[in-house]
Amino acid sequence: MSADATDAELDAADAEVDAEEFPAPPRTFTDDEGRVLRLCAGGESAESGEESAESDGKSADSDVQSVESDGESASESASDAPASDARDALGAMYDAFESGGRAQGIPPANPRRRAEWLDRLHEGIGVVAWHGDGAVGHGILLDGGPGHELALFVHPEYRGAGVGTALLRTLLGRGRSAGVERVWLSVERTNRPAVGLYRGAGFEPTGGAVGELEMARSLQ
């Protein structure tokens, strides 16, 4: 871009970069293990928005694409699945978490508390990662505190393959589209992979209690 570019041109360029970095769902991508996954807004089923986008085997970071069907965007043509479908799939995914894999007590191990947590999900802005008809990842933004609190979950068998990165960026894209201004989270200080994941998405430390680190970023 030329040195005498106008402010409007610079703003447009920044918006294009942001849209690429934080794309809104629905999306499809191929993870580092070669598995083709779909990222859908919470409440949409795995079948919502049958994708025609091609996956060429690249990692999730470089192969997140818009999902289109018959020339229309999937978000325009797909109908929301019953909330119970996504709820049941997420419940099955949470069953795969062992006690040691639950960050700060969530998802709850206690069946009653887990049911209460699942009931809360419709209150937030969510994205679900699907592989086939099973949920393998879930991200949620819940309105509370100084902005929206973020929680992110990846099925144990799908970790370390780029799923968390794609899920996080797509969730932030959906949050931005919904008008979310600020996102914050709390993570265990010793959970270096998670801290690195959030730093890579632009989160910065803002404080926290002993053993925990609070991080936040603006979506404006």
C-alpha atoms as an extended CHARMM CRD file, in Angstrom:
* protein
*
       220  EXT
         1         1  MET       CA              0.0000000000        0.0000000000        0.0000000000  PROA      1               0.0000000000
         2         2  SER       CA              1.3430000000        3.4450000000       -0.8850000000  PROA      2               0.0000000000
         3         3  ALA       CA              2.7840000000        5.7540000000        1.7300000000  PROA      3               0.0000000000
         4         4  ASP       CA              0.0440000000        8.3170000000        1.0930000000  PROA      4               0.0000000000
         5         5  ALA       CA             -2.8240000000        5.8550000000        1.6160000000  PROA      5               0.0000000000
         6         6  THR       CA             -5.9100000000        7.4070000000        3.1490000000  PROA      6               0.0000000000
         7         7  ASP       CA             -7.2220000000        6.5330000000        6.6080000000  PROA      7               0.0000000000
         8         8  ALA       CA            -10.1890000000        4.8040000000        4.9610000000  PROA      8               0.0000000000
         9         9  GLU       CA             -7.8570000000        2.6030000000        2.9090000000  PROA      9               0.0000000000
        10        10  LEU       CA             -5.8330000000        1.7180000000        5.9920000000  PROA      10              0.0000000000
        11        11  ASP       CA             -9.0000000000        0.8810000000        7.9510000000  PROA      11              0.0000000000
        12        12  ALA       CA            -10.2190000000       -1.3230000000        5.0990000000  PROA      12              0.0000000000
        13        13  ALA       CA             -6.8800000000       -3.1460000000        4.9990000000  PROA      13              0.0000000000
        14        14  ASP       CA             -6.9810000000       -3.7110000000        8.7670000000  PROA      14              0.0000000000
        15        15  ALA       CA            -10.5410000000       -5.0450000000        8.5220000000  PROA      15              0.0000000000
        16        16  GLU       CA             -9.4700000000       -7.4900000000        5.7930000000  PROA      16              0.0000000000
        17        17  VAL       CA             -6.6150000000       -8.7930000000        7.9430000000  PROA      17              0.0000000000
        18        18  ASP       CA             -8.9340000000       -9.1570000000       10.9580000000  PROA      18              0.0000000000
        19        19  ALA       CA            -11.5230000000      -11.0370000000        8.8940000000  PROA      19              0.0000000000
        20        20  GLU       CA             -8.8420000000      -13.4710000000        7.7370000000  PROA      20              0.0000000000
        21        21  GLU       CA             -7.4400000000      -13.9420000000       11.2330000000  PROA      21              0.0000000000
        22        22  PHE       CA            -10.8360000000      -14.2940000000       12.9300000000  PROA      22              0.0000000000
        23        23  PRO       CA            -13.2930000000      -15.7680000000       10.3840000000  PROA      23              0.0000000000
        24        24  ALA       CA            -16.9210000000      -16.2650000000       11.3860000000  PROA      24              0.0000000000
        25        25  PRO       CA            -18.6040000000      -19.6900000000       11.1560000000  PROA      25              0.0000000000
        26        26  PRO       CA            -19.5870000000      -21.8470000000        9.4020000000  PROA      26              0.0000000000
        27        27  ARG       CA            -16.1330000000      -23.0360000000        8.3360000000  PROA      27              0.0000000000
        28        28  THR       CA            -14.4010000000      -26.2340000000        7.3680000000  PROA      28              0.0000000000
        29        29  PHE       CA            -10.7600000000      -27.1100000000        7.8360000000  PROA      29              0.0000000000
        30        30  THR       CA             -8.3370000000      -30.0020000000        7.8340000000  PROA      30              0.0000000000
        31        31  ASP       CA             -6.4470000000      -30.5040000000       11.0720000000  PROA      31              0.0000000000
        32        32  ASP       CA             -2.8300000000      -31.5810000000       11.3520000000  PROA      32              0.0000000000
        33        33  GLU       CA             -3.9170000000      -35.2480000000       11.4300000000  PROA      33              0.0000000000
        34        34  GLY       CA             -5.7420000000      -34.9260000000        8.1100000000  PROA      34              0.0000000000
        35        35  ARG       CA             -9.2320000000      -34.9620000000        9.6480000000  PROA      35              0.0000000000
        36        36  VAL       CA            -11.8160000000      -32.7110000000        8.0040000000  PROA      36              0.0000000000
        37        37  LEU       CA            -13.8120000000      -30.8760000000       10.6610000000  PROA      37              0.0000000000
        38        38  ARG       CA            -16.6420000000      -28.3510000000       10.5190000000  PROA      38              0.0000000000
        39        39  LEU       CA            -16.9800000000      -25.3160000000       12.7460000000  PROA      39              0.0000000000
        40        40  CYS       CA            -20.6040000000      -24.2920000000       13.1950000000  PROA      40              0.0000000000
        41        41  ALA       CA            -22.3630000000      -21.7440000000       15.3330000000  PROA      41              0.0000000000
        42        42  GLY       CA            -23.6860000000      -23.2240000000       18.5670000000  PROA      42              0.0000000000
        43        43  GLY       CA            -27.1050000000      -24.7500000000       17.9690000000  PROA      43              0.0000000000
        44        44  GLU       CA            -26.2850000000      -25.9030000000       14.4390000000  PROA      44              0.0000000000
        45        45  SER       CA            -25.8580000000      -29.5940000000       13.7570000000  PROA      45              0.0000000000
        46        46  ALA       CA            -22.9830000000      -31.2880000000       11.9710000000  PROA      46              0.0000000000
        47        47  GLU       CA            -25.1640000000      -31.4190000000        8.8530000000  PROA      47              0.0000000000
        48        48  SER       CA            -25.9040000000      -27.6820000000        8.8910000000  PROA      48              0.0000000000
        49        49  GLY       CA            -24.3930000000      -26.0640000000        5.8430000000  PROA      49              0.0000000000
        50        50  GLU       CA            -23.0970000000      -28.9870000000        3.8060000000  PROA      50              0.0000000000
        51        51  GLU       CA            -19.7600000000      -27.7150000000        2.6460000000  PROA      51              0.0000000000
        52        52  SER       CA            -18.5110000000      -27.5260000000       -0.9030000000  PROA      52              0.0000000000
        53        53  ALA       CA            -15.2360000000      -25.9400000000        0.2080000000  PROA      53              0.0000000000
        54        54  GLU       CA            -12.2550000000      -28.1080000000       -0.6210000000  PROA      54              0.0000000000
        55        55  SER       CA             -9.7420000000      -29.1090000000        2.0650000000  PROA      55              0.0000000000
        56        56  ASP       CA             -6.2460000000      -29.6120000000        0.6610000000  PROA      56              0.0000000000
        57        57  GLY       CA             -4.5680000000      -31.1560000000        3.6910000000  PROA      57              0.0000000000
        58        58  LYS       CA             -3.0780000000      -27.9540000000        5.0860000000  PROA      58              0.0000000000
        59        59  SER       CA             -3.0740000000      -27.2300000000        8.7840000000  PROA      59              0.0000000000
        60        60  ALA       CA             -6.0310000000      -25.5820000000       10.4790000000  PROA      60              0.0000000000
        61        61  ASP       CA             -4.1980000000      -22.2600000000       10.6570000000  PROA      61              0.0000000000
        62        62  SER       CA             -3.9670000000      -21.9490000000        6.8610000000  PROA      62              0.0000000000
        63        63  ASP       CA             -6.9780000000      -23.9050000000        5.6330000000  PROA      63              0.0000000000
        64        64  VAL       CA             -9.9930000000      -22.3350000000        7.3390000000  PROA      64              0.0000000000
        65        65  GLN       CA            -12.4630000000      -21.6770000000        4.5430000000  PROA      65              0.0000000000
        66        66  SER       CA            -15.9760000000      -20.3790000000        4.0590000000  PROA      66              0.0000000000
        67        67  VAL       CA            -18.5770000000      -23.1370000000        3.7950000000  PROA      67              0.0000000000
        68        68  GLU       CA            -20.8240000000      -22.6780000000        0.7820000000  PROA      68              0.0000000000
        69        69  SER       CA            -23.6400000000      -24.7180000000       -0.7130000000  PROA      69              0.0000000000
        70        70  ASP       CA            -25.2250000000      -24.1900000000       -4.1750000000  PROA      70              0.0000000000
        71        71  GLY       CA            -23.8180000000      -20.6750000000       -4.3760000000  PROA      71              0.0000000000
        72        72  GLU       CA            -25.2820000000      -19.5730000000       -1.0450000000  PROA      72              0.0000000000
        73        73  SER       CA            -23.4060000000      -19.2160000000        2.1920000000  PROA      73              0.0000000000
        74        74  ALA       CA            -24.1850000000      -21.9750000000        4.6520000000  PROA      74              0.0000000000
        75        75  SER       CA            -25.1890000000      -19.4250000000        7.2580000000  PROA      75              0.0000000000
        76        76  GLU       CA            -27.9580000000      -18.2780000000        4.8890000000  PROA      76              0.0000000000
        77        77  SER       CA            -29.1310000000      -21.6970000000        3.7320000000  PROA      77              0.0000000000
        78        78  ALA       CA            -28.7350000000      -23.8470000000        6.8350000000  PROA      78              0.0000000000
        79        79  SER       CA            -31.4050000000      -24.1130000000        9.4780000000  PROA      79              0.0000000000
        80        80  ASP       CA            -30.5320000000      -24.3770000000       13.1250000000  PROA      80              0.0000000000
        81        81  ALA       CA            -30.6940000000      -27.8700000000       14.5290000000  PROA      81              0.0000000000
        82        82  PRO       CA            -32.7200000000      -28.4490000000       17.6770000000  PROA      82              0.0000000000
        83        83  ALA       CA            -30.7360000000      -27.2420000000       20.6600000000  PROA      83              0.0000000000
        84        84  SER       CA            -30.9990000000      -30.7100000000       22.1740000000  PROA      84              0.0000000000
        85        85  ASP       CA            -28.9040000000      -32.1740000000       19.3250000000  PROA      85              0.0000000000
        86        86  ALA       CA            -25.8910000000      -29.9930000000       20.0780000000  PROA      86              0.0000000000
        87        87  ARG       CA            -26.4730000000      -30.3930000000       23.8090000000  PROA      87              0.0000000000
        88        88  ASP       CA            -26.4070000000      -34.1910000000       23.5930000000  PROA      88              0.0000000000
        89        89  ALA       CA            -23.3030000000      -34.1570000000       21.3820000000  PROA      89              0.0000000000
        90        90  LEU       CA            -21.4730000000      -31.8480000000       23.7820000000  PROA      90              0.0000000000
        91        91  GLY       CA            -22.5010000000      -34.0080000000       26.7220000000  PROA      91              0.0000000000
        92        92  ALA       CA            -20.9920000000      -37.0300000000       24.9780000000  PROA      92              0.0000000000
        93        93  MET       CA            -17.7880000000      -35.0780000000       24.3060000000  PROA      93              0.0000000000
        94        94  TYR       CA            -17.5240000000      -34.0220000000       27.9460000000  PROA      94              0.0000000000
        95        95  ASP       CA            -17.7920000000      -37.6800000000       28.9850000000  PROA      95              0.0000000000
        96        96  ALA       CA            -14.3570000000      -38.1910000000       27.3870000000  PROA      96              0.0000000000
        97        97  PHE       CA            -12.6780000000      -35.7120000000       29.7480000000  PROA      97              0.0000000000
        98        98  GLU       CA            -10.7730000000      -37.2750000000       32.6200000000  PROA      98              0.0000000000
        99        99  SER       CA            -10.5010000000      -35.4210000000       35.9200000000  PROA      99              0.0000000000
       100       100  GLY       CA             -6.9470000000      -34.3570000000       35.1100000000  PROA      100             0.0000000000
       101       101  GLY       CA             -8.0500000000      -32.8490000000       31.8310000000  PROA      101             0.0000000000
       102       102  ARG       CA            -10.6340000000      -30.5120000000       33.3060000000  PROA      102             0.0000000000
       103       103  ALA       CA             -9.3590000000      -26.9590000000       33.5220000000  PROA      103             0.0000000000
       104       104  GLN       CA            -10.5050000000      -25.1830000000       36.6890000000  PROA      104             0.0000000000
       105       105  GLY       CA            -13.3180000000      -27.6510000000       37.2020000000  PROA      105             0.0000000000
       106       106  ILE       CA            -14.9980000000      -27.3370000000       33.8270000000  PROA      106             0.0000000000
       107       107  PRO       CA            -16.5780000000      -29.1110000000       32.1830000000  PROA      107             0.0000000000
       108       108  PRO       CA            -18.0550000000      -30.2690000000       35.5110000000  PROA      108             0.0000000000
       109       109  ALA       CA            -17.5260000000      -33.9400000000       36.3370000000  PROA      109             0.0000000000
       110       110  ASN       CA            -20.6350000000      -34.1250000000       38.5190000000  PROA      110             0.0000000000
       111       111  PRO       CA            -23.6050000000      -35.1480000000       36.2930000000  PROA      111             0.0000000000
       112       112  ARG       CA            -26.0140000000      -32.6670000000       37.8890000000  PROA      112             0.0000000000
       113       113  ARG       CA            -23.6070000000      -29.7430000000       37.6310000000  PROA      113             0.0000000000
       114       114  ARG       CA            -22.6980000000      -30.7440000000       34.0940000000  PROA      114             0.0000000000
       115       115  ALA       CA            -26.3830000000      -30.6820000000       33.1410000000  PROA      115             0.0000000000
       116       116  GLU       CA            -26.6580000000      -27.1930000000       34.6400000000  PROA      116             0.0000000000
       117       117  TRP       CA            -23.6060000000      -26.0970000000       32.6430000000  PROA      117             0.0000000000
       118       118  LEU       CA            -25.0670000000      -27.4800000000       29.4150000000  PROA      118             0.0000000000
       119       119  ASP       CA            -28.3350000000      -25.6760000000       30.1350000000  PROA      119             0.0000000000
       120       120  ARG       CA            -26.4160000000      -22.3890000000       30.3350000000  PROA      120             0.0000000000
       121       121  LEU       CA            -24.8360000000      -22.6940000000       26.9240000000  PROA      121             0.0000000000
       122       122  HSD       CA            -27.8050000000      -21.2070000000       25.0710000000  PROA      122             0.0000000000
       123       123  GLU       CA            -27.1420000000      -17.9600000000       26.9480000000  PROA      123             0.0000000000
       124       124  GLY       CA            -23.7760000000      -17.4750000000       25.2610000000  PROA      124             0.0000000000
       125       125  ILE       CA            -22.1890000000      -17.0980000000       21.8470000000  PROA      125             0.0000000000
       126       126  GLY       CA            -20.8330000000      -20.4870000000       20.8690000000  PROA      126             0.0000000000
       127       127  VAL       CA            -19.0080000000      -22.4450000000       18.1850000000  PROA      127             0.0000000000
       128       128  VAL       CA            -18.8900000000      -26.2500000000       17.9710000000  PROA      128             0.0000000000
       129       129  ALA       CA            -16.2750000000      -28.2730000000       16.0720000000  PROA      129             0.0000000000
       130       130  TRP       CA            -17.7880000000      -31.3640000000       14.4700000000  PROA      130             0.0000000000
       131       131  HSD       CA            -16.1030000000      -34.4640000000       13.0550000000  PROA      131             0.0000000000
       132       132  GLY       CA            -18.7740000000      -36.5110000000       11.3900000000  PROA      132             0.0000000000
       133       133  ASP       CA            -21.7920000000      -36.3070000000       13.6680000000  PROA      133             0.0000000000
       134       134  GLY       CA            -19.7440000000      -36.0010000000       16.8620000000  PROA      134             0.0000000000
       135       135  ALA       CA            -18.7290000000      -32.8290000000       18.6760000000  PROA      135             0.0000000000
       136       136  VAL       CA            -14.9500000000      -32.6820000000       19.1790000000  PROA      136             0.0000000000
       137       137  GLY       CA            -14.5150000000      -29.0910000000       20.3160000000  PROA      137             0.0000000000
       138       138  HSD       CA            -16.5300000000      -26.2890000000       21.8090000000  PROA      138             0.0000000000
       139       139  GLY       CA            -15.9640000000      -22.6060000000       22.5190000000  PROA      139             0.0000000000
       140       140  ILE       CA            -18.3220000000      -20.2270000000       24.3100000000  PROA      140             0.0000000000
       141       141  LEU       CA            -18.4510000000      -16.5110000000       25.1490000000  PROA      141             0.0000000000
       142       142  LEU       CA            -20.5990000000      -15.7090000000       28.1910000000  PROA      142             0.0000000000
       143       143  ASP       CA            -21.5510000000      -12.1420000000       29.0520000000  PROA      143             0.0000000000
       144       144  GLY       CA            -20.1550000000      -11.3420000000       32.4670000000  PROA      144             0.0000000000
       145       145  GLY       CA            -17.5740000000       -9.2140000000       34.2020000000  PROA      145             0.0000000000
       146       146  PRO       CA            -15.7770000000       -6.5780000000       32.1550000000  PROA      146             0.0000000000
       147       147  GLY       CA            -16.7790000000       -8.0880000000       28.8180000000  PROA      147             0.0000000000
       148       148  HSD       CA            -17.4560000000      -11.6620000000       27.7000000000  PROA      148             0.0000000000
       149       149  GLU       CA            -15.7620000000      -14.5840000000       29.4260000000  PROA      149             0.0000000000
       150       150  LEU       CA            -14.2650000000      -17.2170000000       27.1310000000  PROA      150             0.0000000000
       151       151  ALA       CA            -14.2080000000      -20.9710000000       27.7450000000  PROA      151             0.0000000000
       152       152  LEU       CA            -12.6720000000      -23.4130000000       25.2680000000  PROA      152             0.0000000000
       153       153  PHE       CA            -12.7510000000      -27.2230000000       25.1870000000  PROA      153             0.0000000000
       154       154  VAL       CA            -11.1640000000      -29.7370000000       22.8060000000  PROA      154             0.0000000000
       155       155  HSD       CA            -11.7910000000      -33.4900000000       22.9000000000  PROA      155             0.0000000000
       156       156  PRO       CA             -8.6890000000      -35.2350000000       24.3330000000  PROA      156             0.0000000000
       157       157  GLU       CA             -8.1600000000      -37.2350000000       21.1330000000  PROA      157             0.0000000000
       158       158  TYR       CA             -8.1360000000      -34.0730000000       19.0010000000  PROA      158             0.0000000000
       159       159  ARG       CA             -5.6470000000      -31.9740000000       20.9480000000  PROA      159             0.0000000000
       160       160  GLY       CA             -2.3250000000      -30.9180000000       19.4930000000  PROA      160             0.0000000000
       161       161  ALA       CA             -3.6420000000      -30.9090000000       15.9230000000  PROA      161             0.0000000000
       162       162  GLY       CA             -4.6080000000      -27.2590000000       15.4430000000  PROA      162             0.0000000000
       163       163  VAL       CA             -8.2440000000      -27.7110000000       16.4580000000  PROA      163             0.0000000000
       164       164  GLY       CA             -7.9780000000      -25.3550000000       19.4240000000  PROA      164             0.0000000000
       165       165  THR       CA             -6.4100000000      -22.6150000000       17.3130000000  PROA      165             0.0000000000
       166       166  ALA       CA             -9.0790000000      -22.8060000000       14.5990000000  PROA      166             0.0000000000
       167       167  LEU       CA            -11.8630000000      -23.0420000000       17.1760000000  PROA      167             0.0000000000
       168       168  LEU       CA            -10.5930000000      -20.0360000000       19.1310000000  PROA      168             0.0000000000
       169       169  ARG       CA            -10.1660000000      -17.8290000000       16.0830000000  PROA      169             0.0000000000
       170       170  THR       CA            -13.5700000000      -18.7570000000       14.7000000000  PROA      170             0.0000000000
       171       171  LEU       CA            -15.2040000000      -18.0920000000       18.0650000000  PROA      171             0.0000000000
       172       172  LEU       CA            -13.5900000000      -14.6450000000       18.1860000000  PROA      172             0.0000000000
       173       173  GLY       CA            -14.8240000000      -14.0400000000       14.6500000000  PROA      173             0.0000000000
       174       174  ARG       CA            -18.3630000000      -14.9090000000       15.6690000000  PROA      174             0.0000000000
       175       175  GLY       CA            -18.0580000000      -12.7520000000       18.7700000000  PROA      175             0.0000000000
       176       176  ARG       CA            -16.8770000000       -9.7790000000       16.7380000000  PROA      176             0.0000000000
       177       177  SER       CA            -19.7630000000      -10.2510000000       14.2910000000  PROA      177             0.0000000000
       178       178  ALA       CA            -22.1530000000      -10.2440000000       17.2660000000  PROA      178             0.0000000000
       179       179  GLY       CA            -20.7620000000       -6.9570000000       18.5540000000  PROA      179             0.0000000000
       180       180  VAL       CA            -18.6450000000       -8.2800000000       21.4240000000  PROA      180             0.0000000000
       181       181  GLU       CA            -16.1430000000       -5.5930000000       22.4340000000  PROA      181             0.0000000000
       182       182  ARG       CA            -13.8940000000       -7.2970000000       24.9880000000  PROA      182             0.0000000000
       183       183  VAL       CA            -13.0900000000      -10.9430000000       25.7350000000  PROA      183             0.0000000000
       184       184  TRP       CA            -11.3820000000      -12.1940000000       28.8790000000  PROA      184             0.0000000000
       185       185  LEU       CA            -10.4890000000      -15.5810000000       30.3170000000  PROA      185             0.0000000000
       186       186  SER       CA             -8.8340000000      -17.2730000000       33.2530000000  PROA      186             0.0000000000
       187       187  VAL       CA             -6.2420000000      -20.0000000000       32.7250000000  PROA      187             0.0000000000
       188       188  GLU       CA             -3.9280000000      -21.9640000000       34.9960000000  PROA      188             0.0000000000
       189       189  ARG       CA             -0.4670000000      -20.4050000000       34.9280000000  PROA      189             0.0000000000
       190       190  THR       CA              1.1230000000      -23.8400000000       34.5360000000  PROA      190             0.0000000000
       191       191  ASN       CA             -0.9640000000      -24.6500000000       31.4550000000  PROA      191             0.0000000000
       192       192  ARG       CA              1.6650000000      -23.3870000000       29.0350000000  PROA      192             0.0000000000
       193       193  PRO       CA              0.0500000000      -24.7530000000       25.8510000000  PROA      193             0.0000000000
       194       194  ALA       CA             -3.1750000000      -22.8840000000       26.6460000000  PROA      194             0.0000000000
       195       195  VAL       CA             -1.3470000000      -19.6900000000       27.5990000000  PROA      195             0.0000000000
       196       196  GLY       CA              0.5840000000      -19.8730000000       24.3210000000  PROA      196             0.0000000000
       197       197  LEU       CA             -2.6300000000      -20.4690000000       22.3810000000  PROA      197             0.0000000000
       198       198  TYR       CA             -4.2580000000      -17.3700000000       23.8370000000  PROA      198             0.0000000000
       199       199  ARG       CA             -1.1630000000      -15.2120000000       23.4180000000  PROA      199             0.0000000000
       200       200  GLY       CA             -1.0800000000      -16.2350000000       19.7650000000  PROA      200             0.0000000000
       201       201  ALA       CA             -4.6140000000      -14.8680000000       19.3830000000  PROA      201             0.0000000000
       202       202  GLY       CA             -3.6760000000      -11.5140000000       20.8710000000  PROA      202             0.0000000000
       203       203  PHE       CA             -4.5950000000      -12.0140000000       24.5280000000  PROA      203             0.0000000000
       204       204  GLU       CA             -2.4710000000      -10.2180000000       27.1150000000  PROA      204             0.0000000000
       205       205  PRO       CA             -2.1610000000      -10.8640000000       30.8820000000  PROA      205             0.0000000000
       206       206  THR       CA             -4.2780000000       -8.5560000000       33.0400000000  PROA      206             0.0000000000
       207       207  GLY       CA             -3.8450000000      -10.0710000000       36.5070000000  PROA      207             0.0000000000
       208       208  GLY       CA             -5.2000000000      -13.0980000000       38.3280000000  PROA      208             0.0000000000
       209       209  ALA       CA             -5.1400000000      -14.9610000000       41.6150000000  PROA      209             0.0000000000
       210       210  VAL       CA             -2.4470000000      -17.3390000000       42.8420000000  PROA      210             0.0000000000
       211       211  GLY       CA             -2.0120000000      -20.1150000000       40.2920000000  PROA      211             0.0000000000
       212       212  GLU       CA             -4.3370000000      -18.4630000000       37.7820000000  PROA      212             0.0000000000
       213       213  LEU       CA             -3.7220000000      -15.9600000000       35.0270000000  PROA      213             0.0000000000
       214       214  GLU       CA             -6.3670000000      -13.6240000000       33.6540000000  PROA      214             0.0000000000
       215       215  MET       CA             -5.9570000000      -12.5650000000       30.0440000000  PROA      215             0.0000000000
       216       216  ALA       CA             -7.9860000000      -10.2790000000       27.8090000000  PROA      216             0.0000000000
       217       217  ARG       CA             -8.1400000000       -8.6820000000       24.3910000000  PROA      217             0.0000000000
       218       218  SER       CA            -10.3270000000       -6.2090000000       22.5420000000  PROA      218             0.0000000000
       219       219  LEU       CA            -12.3320000000       -7.2010000000       19.4770000000  PROA      219             0.0000000000
       220       220  GLN       CA            -12.7930000000       -3.6070000000       18.3200000000  PROA      220             0.0000000000
